[in-house]
Short mmCIF file of C-alpha atoms in Angstrom, two decimals:
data_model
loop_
_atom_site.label_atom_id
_atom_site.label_comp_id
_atom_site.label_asym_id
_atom_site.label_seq_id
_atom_site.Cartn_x
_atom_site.Cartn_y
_atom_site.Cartn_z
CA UNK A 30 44.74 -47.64 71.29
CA UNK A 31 45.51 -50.16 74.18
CA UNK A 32 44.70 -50.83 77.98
CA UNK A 33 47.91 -50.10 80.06
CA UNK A 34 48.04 -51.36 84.07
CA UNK A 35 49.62 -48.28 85.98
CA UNK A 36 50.97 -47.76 89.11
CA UNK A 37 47.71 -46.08 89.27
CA UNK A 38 44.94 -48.75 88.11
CA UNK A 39 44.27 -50.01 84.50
CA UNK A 40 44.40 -47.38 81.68
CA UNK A 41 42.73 -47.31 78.08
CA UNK A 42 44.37 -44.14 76.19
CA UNK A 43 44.43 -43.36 72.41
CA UNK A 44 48.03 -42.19 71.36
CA UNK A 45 47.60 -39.28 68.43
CA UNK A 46 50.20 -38.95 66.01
CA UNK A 47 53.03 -41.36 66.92
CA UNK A 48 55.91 -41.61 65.42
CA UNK A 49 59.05 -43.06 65.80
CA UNK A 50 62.16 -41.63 65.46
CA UNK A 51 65.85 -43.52 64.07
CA UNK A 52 69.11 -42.87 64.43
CA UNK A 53 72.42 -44.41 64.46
CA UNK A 54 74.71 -43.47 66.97
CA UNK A 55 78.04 -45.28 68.23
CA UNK A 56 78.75 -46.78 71.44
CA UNK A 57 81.90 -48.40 72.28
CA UNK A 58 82.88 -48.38 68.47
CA UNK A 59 79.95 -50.38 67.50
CA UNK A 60 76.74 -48.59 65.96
CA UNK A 61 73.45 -48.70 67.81
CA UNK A 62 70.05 -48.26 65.89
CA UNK A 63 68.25 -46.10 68.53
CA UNK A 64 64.05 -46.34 68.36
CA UNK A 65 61.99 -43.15 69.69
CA UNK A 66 58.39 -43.69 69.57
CA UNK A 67 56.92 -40.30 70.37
CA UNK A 68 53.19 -39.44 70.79
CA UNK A 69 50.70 -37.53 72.89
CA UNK A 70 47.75 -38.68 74.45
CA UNK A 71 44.49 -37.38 73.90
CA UNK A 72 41.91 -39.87 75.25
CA UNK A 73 42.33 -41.31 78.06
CA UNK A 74 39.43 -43.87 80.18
CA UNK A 75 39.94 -45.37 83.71
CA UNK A 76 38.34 -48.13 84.96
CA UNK A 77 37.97 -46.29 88.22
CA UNK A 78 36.31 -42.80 88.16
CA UNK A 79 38.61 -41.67 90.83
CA UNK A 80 41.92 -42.19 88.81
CA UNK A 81 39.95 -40.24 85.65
CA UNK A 82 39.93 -37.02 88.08
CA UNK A 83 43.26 -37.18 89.30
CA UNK A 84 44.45 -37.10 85.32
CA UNK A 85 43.09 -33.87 84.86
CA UNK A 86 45.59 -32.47 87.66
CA UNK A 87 48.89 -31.29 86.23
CA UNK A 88 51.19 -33.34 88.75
CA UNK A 89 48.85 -36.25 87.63
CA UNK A 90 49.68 -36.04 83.98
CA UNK A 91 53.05 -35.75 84.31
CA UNK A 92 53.28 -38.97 86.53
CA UNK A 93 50.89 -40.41 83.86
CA UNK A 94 53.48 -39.55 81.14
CA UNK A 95 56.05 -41.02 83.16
CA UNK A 96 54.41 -44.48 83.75
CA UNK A 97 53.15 -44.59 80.45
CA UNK A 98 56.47 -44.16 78.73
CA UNK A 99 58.10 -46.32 81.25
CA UNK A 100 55.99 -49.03 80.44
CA UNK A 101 55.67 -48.67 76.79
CA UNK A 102 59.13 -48.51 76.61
CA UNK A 103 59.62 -51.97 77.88
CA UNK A 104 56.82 -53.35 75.81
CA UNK A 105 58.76 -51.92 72.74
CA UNK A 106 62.33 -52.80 73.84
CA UNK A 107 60.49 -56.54 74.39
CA UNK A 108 59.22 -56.81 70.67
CA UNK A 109 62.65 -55.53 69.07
CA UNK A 110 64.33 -58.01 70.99
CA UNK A 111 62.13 -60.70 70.24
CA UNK A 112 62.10 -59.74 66.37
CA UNK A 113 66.37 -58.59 65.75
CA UNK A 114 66.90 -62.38 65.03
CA UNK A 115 69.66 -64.01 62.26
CA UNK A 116 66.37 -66.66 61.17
CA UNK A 117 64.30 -63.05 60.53
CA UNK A 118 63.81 -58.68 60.31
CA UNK A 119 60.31 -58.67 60.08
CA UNK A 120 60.48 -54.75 61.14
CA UNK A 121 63.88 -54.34 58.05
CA UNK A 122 65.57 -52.52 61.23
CA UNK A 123 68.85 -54.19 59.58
CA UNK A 124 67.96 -51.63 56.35
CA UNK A 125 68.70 -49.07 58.67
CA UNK A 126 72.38 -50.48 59.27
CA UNK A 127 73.14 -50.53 55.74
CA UNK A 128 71.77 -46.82 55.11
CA UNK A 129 74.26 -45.52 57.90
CA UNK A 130 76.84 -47.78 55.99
CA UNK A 131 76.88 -50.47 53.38
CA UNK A 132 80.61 -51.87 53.78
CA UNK A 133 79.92 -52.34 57.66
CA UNK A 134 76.23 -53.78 57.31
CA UNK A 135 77.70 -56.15 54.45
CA UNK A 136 80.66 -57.43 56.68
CA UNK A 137 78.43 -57.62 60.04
CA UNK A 138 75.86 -59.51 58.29
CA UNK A 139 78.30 -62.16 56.63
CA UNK A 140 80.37 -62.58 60.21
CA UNK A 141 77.09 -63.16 62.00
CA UNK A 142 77.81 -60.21 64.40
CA UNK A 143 74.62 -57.96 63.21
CA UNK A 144 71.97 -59.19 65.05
CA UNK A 145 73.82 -58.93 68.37
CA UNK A 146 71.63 -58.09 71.52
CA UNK A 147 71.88 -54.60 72.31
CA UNK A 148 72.71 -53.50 68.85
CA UNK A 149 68.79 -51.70 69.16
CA UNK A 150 68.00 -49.93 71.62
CA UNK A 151 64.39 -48.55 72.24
CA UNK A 152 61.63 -46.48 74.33
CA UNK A 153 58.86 -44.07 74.03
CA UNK A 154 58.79 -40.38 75.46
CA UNK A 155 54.60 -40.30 75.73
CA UNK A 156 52.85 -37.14 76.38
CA UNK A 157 49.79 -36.37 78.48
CA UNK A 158 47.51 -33.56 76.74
#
């Protein structure tokens, strides 16, 4: 749960059943930890009545998805960045490295080119109910 400013006005929504999705995929011949935090929302508050009605319009929930991903998205790409540091993991997003493969993990890790920027990339695909 979490107030979110919108395009709109200021938010407070309850995500129901996130979860977040890995994978390892290559780009340019290096591997790429890719984050997916999916969810829906089910309860959703404005601070101004008016905004509350124009969420239970179709057209308004979709631009409410939009934002809300958007938004979440950089809030989540923000923390990852903040946390994929050589001094600390705290999330073990490295663990997923050596799961896709040890050798590389191993080697990255001991030449210092593991916790490059851009090695995780992340952002949320958020659902209006």
């Amino acid at each position: 749960e979490w107030i979110e400013e919108t395009d709109l006005g200021q938010l407070r929504l309850r995500l129901d059943s996130p979860t977040i999705q890995r994978q390892i995929c290559t780009e340019n011949g290096q591997p790429v930890l890719q984050l997916v935090l999916r969810g829906t929302v089910r309860d959703l508050s404005a601070a101004d009545p008016s905004l509350q009605q124009q969420a239970a319009g179709w057209q308004s929930r979709e631009e409410l998805s939009r934002q809300i991903s958007q938004s979440v998205t950089g809030q989540l790409q923000q923390l990852v960045d903040q946390c994929w540091q050589p001094e600390g993991d705290p999330f073990q997003l490295g663990w997923w490295f050596g799961a896709w493969d040890t050798r590389w993990y191993y080697d990255a890790l001991d030449s210092g080119s593991l916790y490059q920027p851009g090695r995780i990339e992340a952002w949320a695909e958020i659902r209006m109910m």
